[in-house]
Structure formats: structure tokens, C-alpha cells
Coordinates of C-alpha atoms in Angstrom, one line a residue:
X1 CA 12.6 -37.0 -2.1
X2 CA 13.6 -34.3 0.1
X3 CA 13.7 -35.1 4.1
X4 CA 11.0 -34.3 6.1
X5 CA 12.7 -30.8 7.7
X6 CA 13.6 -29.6 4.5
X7 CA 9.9 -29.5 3.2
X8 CA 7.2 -26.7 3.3
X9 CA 5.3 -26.3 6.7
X10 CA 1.6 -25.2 7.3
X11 CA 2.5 -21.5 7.8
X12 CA 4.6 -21.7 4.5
X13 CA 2.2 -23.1 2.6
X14 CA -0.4 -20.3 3.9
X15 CA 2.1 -17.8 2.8
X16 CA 2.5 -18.9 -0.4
X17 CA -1.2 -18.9 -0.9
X18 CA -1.8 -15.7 0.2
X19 CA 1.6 -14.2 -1.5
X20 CA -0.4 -15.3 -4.9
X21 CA -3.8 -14.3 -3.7
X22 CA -2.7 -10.8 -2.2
X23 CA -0.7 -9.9 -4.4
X24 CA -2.5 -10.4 -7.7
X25 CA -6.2 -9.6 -6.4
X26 CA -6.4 -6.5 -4.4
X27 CA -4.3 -4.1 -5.9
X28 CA -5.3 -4.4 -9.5
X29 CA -8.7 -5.5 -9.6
X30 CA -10.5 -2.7 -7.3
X31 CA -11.0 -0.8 -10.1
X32 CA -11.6 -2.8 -12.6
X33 CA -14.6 -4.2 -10.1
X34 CA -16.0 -0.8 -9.9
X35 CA -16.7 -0.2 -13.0
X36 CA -18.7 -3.4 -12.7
X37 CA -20.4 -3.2 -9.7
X38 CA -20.2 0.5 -8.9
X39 CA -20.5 0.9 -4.7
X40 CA -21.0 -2.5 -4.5
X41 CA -17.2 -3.3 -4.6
X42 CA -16.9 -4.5 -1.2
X43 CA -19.9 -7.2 -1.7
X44 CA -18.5 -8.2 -4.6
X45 CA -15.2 -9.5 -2.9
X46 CA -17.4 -10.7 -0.5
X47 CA -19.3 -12.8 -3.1
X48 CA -16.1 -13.6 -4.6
X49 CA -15.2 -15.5 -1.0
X50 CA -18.4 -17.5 -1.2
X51 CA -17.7 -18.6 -4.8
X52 CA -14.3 -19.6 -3.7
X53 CA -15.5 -21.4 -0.6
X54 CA -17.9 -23.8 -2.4
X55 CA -15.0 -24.1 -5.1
X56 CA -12.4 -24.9 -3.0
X57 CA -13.9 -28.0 -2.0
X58 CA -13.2 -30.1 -4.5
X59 CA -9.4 -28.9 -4.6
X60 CA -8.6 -29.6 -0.9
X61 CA -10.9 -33.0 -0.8
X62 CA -8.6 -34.4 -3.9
X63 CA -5.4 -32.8 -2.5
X64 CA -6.0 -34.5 0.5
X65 CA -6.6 -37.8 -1.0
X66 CA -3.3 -37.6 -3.4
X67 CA -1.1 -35.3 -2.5
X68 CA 1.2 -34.3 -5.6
X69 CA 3.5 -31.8 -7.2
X70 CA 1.3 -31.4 -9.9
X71 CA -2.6 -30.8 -7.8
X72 CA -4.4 -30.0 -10.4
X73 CA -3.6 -32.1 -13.5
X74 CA -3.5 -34.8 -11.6
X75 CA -7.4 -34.2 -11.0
X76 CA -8.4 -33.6 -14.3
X77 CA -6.1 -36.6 -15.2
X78 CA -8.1 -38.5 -12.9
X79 CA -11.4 -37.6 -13.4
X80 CA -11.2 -37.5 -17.5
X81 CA -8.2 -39.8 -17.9
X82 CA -5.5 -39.1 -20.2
X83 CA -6.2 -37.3 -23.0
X84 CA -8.4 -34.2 -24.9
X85 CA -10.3 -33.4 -22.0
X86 CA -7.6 -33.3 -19.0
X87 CA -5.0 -31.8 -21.2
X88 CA -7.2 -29.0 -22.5
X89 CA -8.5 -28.3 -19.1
X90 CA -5.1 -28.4 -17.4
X91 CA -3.5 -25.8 -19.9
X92 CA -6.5 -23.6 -19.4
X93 CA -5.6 -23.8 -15.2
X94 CA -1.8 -23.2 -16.5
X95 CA -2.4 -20.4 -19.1
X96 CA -4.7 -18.8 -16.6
X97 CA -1.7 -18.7 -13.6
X98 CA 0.5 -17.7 -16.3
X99 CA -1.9 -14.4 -17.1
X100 CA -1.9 -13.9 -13.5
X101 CA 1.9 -14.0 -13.0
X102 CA 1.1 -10.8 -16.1
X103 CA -1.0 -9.2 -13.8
X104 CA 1.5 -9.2 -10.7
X105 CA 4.0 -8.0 -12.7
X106 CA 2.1 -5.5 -14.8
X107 CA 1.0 -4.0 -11.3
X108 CA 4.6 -4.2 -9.9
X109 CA 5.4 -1.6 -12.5
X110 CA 1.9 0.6 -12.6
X111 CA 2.6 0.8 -8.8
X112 CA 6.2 1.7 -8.3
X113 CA 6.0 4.4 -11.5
X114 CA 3.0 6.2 -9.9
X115 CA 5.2 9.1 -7.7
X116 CA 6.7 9.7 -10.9
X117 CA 3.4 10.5 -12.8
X118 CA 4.4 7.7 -15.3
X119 CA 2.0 4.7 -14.3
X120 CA 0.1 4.7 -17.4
X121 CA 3.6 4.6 -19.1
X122 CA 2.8 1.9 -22.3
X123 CA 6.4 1.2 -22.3
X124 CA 7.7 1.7 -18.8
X125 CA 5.0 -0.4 -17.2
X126 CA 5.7 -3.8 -19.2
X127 CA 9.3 -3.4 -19.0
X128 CA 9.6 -3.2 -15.5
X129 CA 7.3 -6.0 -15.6
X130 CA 9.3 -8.0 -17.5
X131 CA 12.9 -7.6 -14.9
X132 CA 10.9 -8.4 -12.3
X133 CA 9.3 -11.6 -13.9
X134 CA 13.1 -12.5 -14.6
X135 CA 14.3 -11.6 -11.0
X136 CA 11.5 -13.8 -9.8
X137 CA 12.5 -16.8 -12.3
X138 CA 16.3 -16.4 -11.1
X139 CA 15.1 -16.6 -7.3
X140 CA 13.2 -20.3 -7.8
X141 CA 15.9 -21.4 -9.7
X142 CA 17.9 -21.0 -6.2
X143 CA 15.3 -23.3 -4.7
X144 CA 12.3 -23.8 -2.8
X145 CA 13.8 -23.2 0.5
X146 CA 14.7 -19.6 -0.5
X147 CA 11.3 -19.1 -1.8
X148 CA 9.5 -20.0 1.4
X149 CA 12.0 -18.1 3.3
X150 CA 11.0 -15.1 1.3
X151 CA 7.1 -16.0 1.1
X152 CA 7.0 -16.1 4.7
X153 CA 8.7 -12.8 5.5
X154 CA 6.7 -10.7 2.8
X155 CA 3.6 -12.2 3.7
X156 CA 3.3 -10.8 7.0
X157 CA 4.3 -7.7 5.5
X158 CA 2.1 -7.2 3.4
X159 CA -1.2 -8.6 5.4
X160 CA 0.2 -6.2 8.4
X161 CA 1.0 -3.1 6.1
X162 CA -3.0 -3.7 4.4
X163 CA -4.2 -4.3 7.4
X164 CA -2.7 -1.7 9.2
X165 CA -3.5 0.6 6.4
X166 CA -6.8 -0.4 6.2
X167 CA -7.9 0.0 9.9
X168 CA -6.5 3.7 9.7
X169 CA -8.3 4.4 6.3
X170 CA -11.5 3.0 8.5
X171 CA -10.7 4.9 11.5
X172 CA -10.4 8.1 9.6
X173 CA -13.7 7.5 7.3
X174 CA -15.2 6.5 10.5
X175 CA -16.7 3.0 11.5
X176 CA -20.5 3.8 10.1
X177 CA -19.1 3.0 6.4
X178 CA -19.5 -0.2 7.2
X179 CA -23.1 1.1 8.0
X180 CA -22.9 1.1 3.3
X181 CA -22.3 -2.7 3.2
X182 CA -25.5 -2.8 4.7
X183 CA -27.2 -0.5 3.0
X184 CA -25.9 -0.3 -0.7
X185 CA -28.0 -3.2 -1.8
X186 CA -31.4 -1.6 -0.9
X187 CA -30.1 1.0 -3.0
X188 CA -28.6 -0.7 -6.0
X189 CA -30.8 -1.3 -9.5
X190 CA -31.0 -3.9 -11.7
X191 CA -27.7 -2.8 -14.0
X192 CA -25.9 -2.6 -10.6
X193 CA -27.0 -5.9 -9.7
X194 CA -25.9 -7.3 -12.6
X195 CA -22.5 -5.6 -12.3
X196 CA -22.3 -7.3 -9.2
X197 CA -22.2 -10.2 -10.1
X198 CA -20.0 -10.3 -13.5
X199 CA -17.5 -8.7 -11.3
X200 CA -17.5 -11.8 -8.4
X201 CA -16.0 -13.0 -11.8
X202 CA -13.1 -11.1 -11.5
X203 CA -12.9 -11.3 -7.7
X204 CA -12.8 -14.6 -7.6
X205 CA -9.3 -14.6 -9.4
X206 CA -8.4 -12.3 -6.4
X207 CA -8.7 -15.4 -4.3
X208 CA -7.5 -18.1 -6.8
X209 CA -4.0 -18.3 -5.5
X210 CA -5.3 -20.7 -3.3
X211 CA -5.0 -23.3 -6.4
X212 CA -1.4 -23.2 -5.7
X213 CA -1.7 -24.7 -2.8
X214 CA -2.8 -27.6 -4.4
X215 CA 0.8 -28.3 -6.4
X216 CA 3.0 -28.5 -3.2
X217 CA 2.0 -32.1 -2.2
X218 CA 5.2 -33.4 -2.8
X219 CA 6.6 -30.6 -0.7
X220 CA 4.3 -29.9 2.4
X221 CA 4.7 -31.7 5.7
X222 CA 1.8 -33.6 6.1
X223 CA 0.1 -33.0 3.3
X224 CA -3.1 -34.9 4.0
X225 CA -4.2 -32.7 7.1
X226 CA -2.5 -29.4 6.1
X227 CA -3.3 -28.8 2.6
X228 CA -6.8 -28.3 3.2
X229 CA -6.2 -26.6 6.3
X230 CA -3.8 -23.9 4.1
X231 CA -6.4 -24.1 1.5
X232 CA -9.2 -22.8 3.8
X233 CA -7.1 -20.5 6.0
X234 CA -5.6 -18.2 3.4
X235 CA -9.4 -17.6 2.0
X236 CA -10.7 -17.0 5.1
X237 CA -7.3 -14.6 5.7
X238 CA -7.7 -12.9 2.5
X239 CA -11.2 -12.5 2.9
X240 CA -11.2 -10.6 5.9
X241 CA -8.6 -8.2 4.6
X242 CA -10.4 -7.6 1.2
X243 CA -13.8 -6.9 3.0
X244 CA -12.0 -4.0 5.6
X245 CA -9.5 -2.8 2.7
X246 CA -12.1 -1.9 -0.2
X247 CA -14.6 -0.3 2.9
X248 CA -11.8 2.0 3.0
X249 CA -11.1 2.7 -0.3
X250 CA -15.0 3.1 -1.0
X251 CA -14.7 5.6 2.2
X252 CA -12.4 7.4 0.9
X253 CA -13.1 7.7 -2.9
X254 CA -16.3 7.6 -5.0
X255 CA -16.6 5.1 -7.5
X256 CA -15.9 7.7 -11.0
X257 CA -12.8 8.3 -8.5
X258 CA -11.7 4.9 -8.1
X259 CA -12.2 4.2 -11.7
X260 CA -10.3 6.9 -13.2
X261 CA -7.2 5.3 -11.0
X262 CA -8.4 1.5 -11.7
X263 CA -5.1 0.1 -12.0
X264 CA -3.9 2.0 -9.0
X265 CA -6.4 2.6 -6.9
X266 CA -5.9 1.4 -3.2
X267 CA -2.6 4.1 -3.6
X268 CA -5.1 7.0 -5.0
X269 CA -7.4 5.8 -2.0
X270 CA -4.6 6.6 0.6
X271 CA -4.1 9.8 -0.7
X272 CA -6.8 12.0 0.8
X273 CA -7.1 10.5 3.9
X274 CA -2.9 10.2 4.8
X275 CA -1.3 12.5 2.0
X276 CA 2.0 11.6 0.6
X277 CA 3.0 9.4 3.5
X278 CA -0.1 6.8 2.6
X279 CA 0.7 6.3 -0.4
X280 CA 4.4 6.0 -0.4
X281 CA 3.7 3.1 2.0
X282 CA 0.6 1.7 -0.4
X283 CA 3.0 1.3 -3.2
X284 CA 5.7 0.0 -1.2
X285 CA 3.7 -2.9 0.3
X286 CA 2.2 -3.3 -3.6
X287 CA 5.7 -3.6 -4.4
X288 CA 6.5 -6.5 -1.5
X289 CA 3.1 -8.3 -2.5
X290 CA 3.6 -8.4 -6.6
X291 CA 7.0 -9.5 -6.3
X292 CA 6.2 -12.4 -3.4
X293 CA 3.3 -12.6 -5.7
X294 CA 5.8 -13.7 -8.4
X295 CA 7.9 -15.9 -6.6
X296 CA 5.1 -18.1 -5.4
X297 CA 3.4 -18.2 -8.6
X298 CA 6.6 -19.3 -10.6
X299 CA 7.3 -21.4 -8.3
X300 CA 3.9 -23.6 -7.9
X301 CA 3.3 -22.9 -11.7
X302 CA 6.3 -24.3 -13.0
X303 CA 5.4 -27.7 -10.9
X304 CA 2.3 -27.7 -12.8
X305 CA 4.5 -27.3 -16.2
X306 CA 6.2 -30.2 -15.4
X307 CA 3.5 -32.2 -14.4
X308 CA 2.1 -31.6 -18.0
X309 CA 5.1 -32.5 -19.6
X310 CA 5.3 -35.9 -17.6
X311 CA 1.8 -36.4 -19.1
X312 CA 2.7 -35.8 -22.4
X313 CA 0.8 -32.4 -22.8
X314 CA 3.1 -29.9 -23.2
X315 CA 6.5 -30.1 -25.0
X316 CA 10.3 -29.1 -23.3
X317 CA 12.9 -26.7 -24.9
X318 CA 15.5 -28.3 -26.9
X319 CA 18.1 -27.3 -24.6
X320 CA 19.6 -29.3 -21.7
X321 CA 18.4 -27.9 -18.6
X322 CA 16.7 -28.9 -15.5
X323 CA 15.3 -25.6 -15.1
X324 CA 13.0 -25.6 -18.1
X325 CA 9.6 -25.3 -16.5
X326 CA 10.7 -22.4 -14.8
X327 CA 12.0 -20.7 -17.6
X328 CA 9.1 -21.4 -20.0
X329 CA 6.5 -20.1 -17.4
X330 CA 8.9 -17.0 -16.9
X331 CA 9.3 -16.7 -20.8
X332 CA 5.5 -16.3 -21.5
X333 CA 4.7 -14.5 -18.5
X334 CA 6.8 -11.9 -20.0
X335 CA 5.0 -12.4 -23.5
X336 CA 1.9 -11.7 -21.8
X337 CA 3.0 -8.5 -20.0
X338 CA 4.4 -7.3 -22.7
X339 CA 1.1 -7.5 -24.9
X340 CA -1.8 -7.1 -23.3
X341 CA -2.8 -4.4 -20.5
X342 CA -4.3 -5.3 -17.3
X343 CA -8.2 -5.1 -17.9
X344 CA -7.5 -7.8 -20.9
X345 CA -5.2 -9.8 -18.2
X346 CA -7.7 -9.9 -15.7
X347 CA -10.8 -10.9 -18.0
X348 CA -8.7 -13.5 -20.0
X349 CA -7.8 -15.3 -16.8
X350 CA -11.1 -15.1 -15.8
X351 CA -12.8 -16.9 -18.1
X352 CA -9.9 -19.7 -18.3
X353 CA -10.1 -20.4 -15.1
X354 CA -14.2 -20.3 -14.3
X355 CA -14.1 -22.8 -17.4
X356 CA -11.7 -24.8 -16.0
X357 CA -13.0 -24.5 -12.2
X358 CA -16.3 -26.2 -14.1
X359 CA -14.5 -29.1 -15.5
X360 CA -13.0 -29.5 -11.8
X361 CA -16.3 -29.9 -10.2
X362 CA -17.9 -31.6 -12.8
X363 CA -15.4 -34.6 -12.7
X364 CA -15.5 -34.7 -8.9
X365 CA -19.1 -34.9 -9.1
X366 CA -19.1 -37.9 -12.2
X367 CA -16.3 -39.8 -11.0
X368 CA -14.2 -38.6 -8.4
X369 CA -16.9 -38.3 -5.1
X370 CA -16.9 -41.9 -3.9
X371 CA -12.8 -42.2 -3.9
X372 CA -12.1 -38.4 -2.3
X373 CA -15.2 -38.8 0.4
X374 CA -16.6 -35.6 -1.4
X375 CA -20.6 -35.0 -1.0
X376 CA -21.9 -34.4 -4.6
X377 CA -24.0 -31.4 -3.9
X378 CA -21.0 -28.6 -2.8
X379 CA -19.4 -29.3 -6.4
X380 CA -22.9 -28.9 -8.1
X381 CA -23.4 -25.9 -6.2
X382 CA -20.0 -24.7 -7.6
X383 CA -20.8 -25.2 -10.5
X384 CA -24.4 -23.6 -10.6
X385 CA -22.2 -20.4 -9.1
X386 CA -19.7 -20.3 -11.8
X387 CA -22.1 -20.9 -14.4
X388 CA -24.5 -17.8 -13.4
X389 CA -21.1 -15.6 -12.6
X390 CA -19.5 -16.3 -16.1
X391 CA -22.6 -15.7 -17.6
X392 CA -22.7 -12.1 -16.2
X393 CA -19.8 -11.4 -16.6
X394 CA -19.4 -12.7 -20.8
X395 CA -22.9 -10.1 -21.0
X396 CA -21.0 -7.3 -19.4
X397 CA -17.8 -7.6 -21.6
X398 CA -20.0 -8.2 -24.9
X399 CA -21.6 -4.6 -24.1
X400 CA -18.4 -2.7 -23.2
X401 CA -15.3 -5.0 -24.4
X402 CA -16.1 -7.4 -27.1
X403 CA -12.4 -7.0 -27.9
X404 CA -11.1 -9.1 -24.7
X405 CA -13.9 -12.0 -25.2
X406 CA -12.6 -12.6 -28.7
X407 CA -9.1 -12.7 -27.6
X408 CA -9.9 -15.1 -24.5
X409 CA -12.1 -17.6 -27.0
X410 CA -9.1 -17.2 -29.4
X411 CA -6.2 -18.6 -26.3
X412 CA -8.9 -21.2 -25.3
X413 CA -9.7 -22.4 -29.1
X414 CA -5.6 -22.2 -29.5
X415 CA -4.9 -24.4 -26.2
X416 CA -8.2 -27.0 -27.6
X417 CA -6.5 -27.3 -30.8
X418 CA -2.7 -28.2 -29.6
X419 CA -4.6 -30.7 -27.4
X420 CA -6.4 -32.3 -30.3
X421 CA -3.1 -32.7 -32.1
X422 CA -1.4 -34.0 -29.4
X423 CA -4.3 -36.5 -28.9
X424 CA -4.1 -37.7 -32.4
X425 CA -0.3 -38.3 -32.4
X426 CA -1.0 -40.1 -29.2
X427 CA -3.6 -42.0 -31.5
X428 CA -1.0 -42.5 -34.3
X429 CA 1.7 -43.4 -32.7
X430 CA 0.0 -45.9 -30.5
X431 CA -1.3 -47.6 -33.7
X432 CA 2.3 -48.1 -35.4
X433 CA 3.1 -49.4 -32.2
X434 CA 0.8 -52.6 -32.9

């Protein structure tokens, strides 16, 4: 085990969070949330930080309690045992940060091809993609040091450049359009309301970096006090930033505006209110939070890879290298990118991880409370959230994009029937063992 200097420290461990969170959230998912929620976009990030408040609970109470390398299988492990359940449930958390890692990198490239006119590019955009998945795969293959060198520098990047960019967007749209987040919801009709809430779906994955957090036990200083202090810090940071950054863009842009430039649209934002200069600087800091984004991501979610491979889930490559889970993560990261466009990204994820979120909480609740300290009624209310925010959202997508539901009940039946078979050689084998 490393030495006690040579492991992650509190700030670290927030920037890694946040590197995840800010990377993959804001700048690909204001868009897609308008055409959800309409004007309500900045309440619906807001709601997305509730959901994630009340969710984080059970992740920093275990974390706490067992502080590991692999957070969140080891919860599911514990609260279902080995087997179906856990296994399924862990390679929905896995598949879902995987998707993620797609929606980084698919940004990465919609970003840095905009002054060219080519973001909507169906080749350009995954390829770049792709060498910045493998650039990110080569850089935590170097080790963790160099990654929390890096996650630390480009985080404060990035939260200063949004925040910076986001206090001038305010200060040009002047201060009463926070006066809208107050009075949008007297305004809003039933459809609208409904929008809002299927699209706290998709915020909440805007937040859900803070799940890696929970897989660098093994690696933080102190883990017992500072994971759940990271946990709840780089919401709360996030938070803040998201509410002040899409008041801005809904300052600046209408919502058949922001939609038109969904993939894109905090850049399409700075564009009438700072001209050329805004958004140069927009995509740069998209490009320093996508590719932080990445390194964070591979790094926490190849822990979690190996972690399921210690528990018999998930199967190595039949090559020797001690670099697998990295280059198995990277691998179908690239698969994903590749394949499927942004919209399908971000709703497949969703509903992976809202399913799997529900498994958490539930298992806290039926077996986990007593040894983790946890009061009962912050998971339930978790889940009660999840349940009515899925829901929403599955109704929305049946309407509009039937398309994406079928393919994200295809990966989960996929990742239920691996786990089955796996369960049933367990079963077999164990048998001609006696």
C-alpha cells in the first residue's frame, strides 16, 4: 500500500469529483434539458442538486464506514451478497460511467470543431473522441500521482473560467434574470412541469461524478473523515456554478435557441453577449474540463473494473498486463463514442444509473442502516425521488424517443443476462467442487 504522502488529499479528491461532474454535466446536457423543461432549465439543475443530496447519503455513510478502491461494488456486495443482484447492479454503475466517459469525449470533439462549422461532423466528432479517450488511458497508465496533479490544476480552471464566464454573462444580462428563477414556475403549465422533472433525470448525471469519489478509499488520506467531506463539497461546488451558469445562458438565449445548439450550447450562449472572444474561451475551458473529465473518470472507473473482476463479475483480457482495467474501460468508451450520439449517451446513462442509485438505497435501508449509522428515511426518500424522476423521464422519451428506451432496456437486459450466467457457473462449479 502506498505511504501516507504519496496518497490523494481532500482538495484532490474534490477535484477529481468535480473534473467528472463539470466536465460531463454542464456542457452537454443544457440543451438536451431544454428541450425537457423549456425555461425551467436552471430549476431543473437545481432539482438535480436535491436529488443528488438525498442520494449521496448512502454513498458517503458506507464510504465512510469501509473505505475501498472499489466504493461502490463493495456496497452492493454487501448489502446483496455475492451474486445476481450485486453483480447486475454494479455493471449497471460501471456501464453507466463508461457512457459518461462517451459523453466527455463526444463533447471534447463537438466543442473544439465548432469555430470550424463542423460540430455536427458524424465522423469528425467520434474520432476526435476516440484520441482523446486513448490520450486519457495513456495518462493513468503513468499513475495516479500524475492524474491528481493534472485534476487539480484543470479544476480550478475550469470552475474559475465558468465562473468567471458566468458572472460576466450575468452582469451583462443584468442581475433581475435571477428575478426568472423566481418567476418561471408561476408561469410554467402542466407539460412544462412534467419536462421538469424527467429532465432532473438527466441533471442528475450532471452531478454523478461524485460516485467516483466513492472508489479512492484505498487512495485518500483519511478516508473516513474526508470522503464524505469531498462527497458533499463538490455538489455543493458544482451546484452553485450550474445554478449562475444556465441563468446566463437562459439570459442570453431563448430556449428554441438553446436547443437548436443543444450539444453546444453554453459556447452559442457566449456568443451574443462577448462575440468571438466568449466563445473561443467557452470551448477552451470545455476542452480543459472534458479531457480532466476523462482522466478522472478512467481513472476511478478502472478501480471499479477491477474490483469486479476480484469478485468474479467481470472477465480480464487474455493478455498479460497489469493495465487491463484501464484499457478495457478505454476500449468500450471508444465503442460507445463511436456508436451512439450524445442525446442516446446521456439517456442511457440515465436510466442505468437511477436503477442502480435504487438498488443502492434500497440495500442501505434492508441491511446496511444499523452497521453504516445511516437513518432509514434519507435512503427512502431517495428512493421515492428517483422513482417519480425515472418515471417522468421513461414518459417523456416514450413520446419523443422510443428509440433510446429500447436500446437502454436492451444494455440493461444484456448486463442481467451475463450476470445470470456467471451466477450459474458459480452454481456449477461450486457443485463439482463437492
Amino acid at each position: 500500500m502506498s505511504g501516507e504522502r504519496d496518497k490523494l488529499s481532500l482538495v484532490g479528491s474534490i477535484s477529481l469529483g468535480t473534473g467528472v461532474m463539470i466536465g460531463a454535466g454542464i456542457f452537454a446536457l443544457v440543451g438536451q434539458v431544454a428541450e425537457l423543461a423549456g425555461p425551467l432549465v436552471p430549476h431543473a439543475f437545481l432539482a438535480g442538486a436535491v436529488v443528488t443530496a438525498f442520494s449521496s447519503y448512502s454513498y458517503a455513510k458506507y464510504s465512510a464506514t469501509n473505505p475501498t478502491s472499489g466504493g461502490i461494488a463493495m456496497l452492493l456486495k454487501a448489502a446483496y451478497g455475492p451474486g445476481f443482484i450485486a453483480g447486475s447492479f454494479s455493471l449497471f454503475m460501471y456501464v453507466s460511467m463508461v457512457v459518461a466517459e462517451s459523453l466527455l469525449a463526444r463533447t471534447f470533439g463537438t466543442y473544439v470543431l465548432r469555430p470550424f462549422g463542423l460540430q455536427d461532423s458524424a465522423f469528425l466528432v467520434p474520432a476526435l473522441g476516440v484520441v482523446v479517450i486513448a490520450l486519457a488511458a495513456l495518462v493513468n497508465i503513468r499513475g495516479i500521482r500524475f492524474v491528481e496533479g493534472s485534476a487539480s490544476s484543470t479544476a480550478a480552471v475550469k470552475i474559475l473560467g465558468l465562473a468567471a464566464l458566468a458572472i460576466a454573462g450575468l452582469a451583462a444580462a443584468g442581475l433581475s434574470s435571477f428575478s426568472r428563477v423566481v418567476t418561471a414556475p408561476a408561469q410554467a403549465d402542466g407539460q412544462q412541469w412534467l419536462g421538469l422533472v424527467a429532465a432532473t433525470t438527466l441533471c442528475v448525471l450532471a452531478y454523478k461524478g461524485f460516485t467516483t469519489i466513492t472508489n479512492q478509499g484505498e487512495d485518500l488520506r483519511e478516508p473516513k473523515k474526508n470522503l464524505p467531506r469531498s462527497i458533499y463539497l463538490s455538489i455543493g461546488i458544482c451546484a452553485a456554478l450550474y445554478l449562475v451558469l444556465t441563468v446566463a445562458v437562459t439570459a442570453s438565449l431563448d430556449v428554441p435557441a438553446i436547443i437548436e445548439a443543444r450539444d453546444y450550447a453554453i459556447a452559442a450562449a457566449a456568443e451574443p453577449l462577448f462575440g468571438s472572444w466568449g466563445v473561443n474561451l467557452t470551448i477552451l475551458i470545455a476542452a480543459v474540463a472534458t479531457i480532466s473529465g476523462l482522466l478522472a473518470s478512467i481513472y476511478a472507473v478502472s478501480r471499479l473494473y477491477q474490483m469486479l473482476h476480484s469478485m468474479g463479475d467481470v472477465p480480464m483480457l487474455p493478455v498479460s498486463s497489469q493495465h487491463q482495467p484501464v484499457l478495457i474501460t478505454a476500449g468500450l468508451a471508444m465503442i460507445t463514442t463511436v456508436f451512439l450520439d450524445l442525446t442516446q449517451i446521456a439517456s442511457m446513462g440515465a436510466l442505468l444509473y437511477i436503477a442502480m442509485d435504487i438498488a443502492i438505497h434500497w440495500g442501505v435501508i434492508r441491511r446496511l442502516a444499523p452497521d453504516i449509522s445511516a437513518r432509514r428515511w434519507i435512503p427512502a426518500t431517495a428512493i421515492v425521488l428517483d422513482v417519480i424522476i425515472l418515471g417522468a423521464f421513461v414518459v417523456m422519451k416514450l413520446r419523443n424517443d422510443p428509440l433510446t428506451i429500447a436500446v437502454g432496456v436492451a444494455v440493461a437486459a444484456a448486463i442481467l443476462l451475463s450476470q445470470a450466467l456467471v451466477a450459474r457457473h458459480r452454481r456449477t462449479t461450486a457443485d463439482q467442487a463437492t
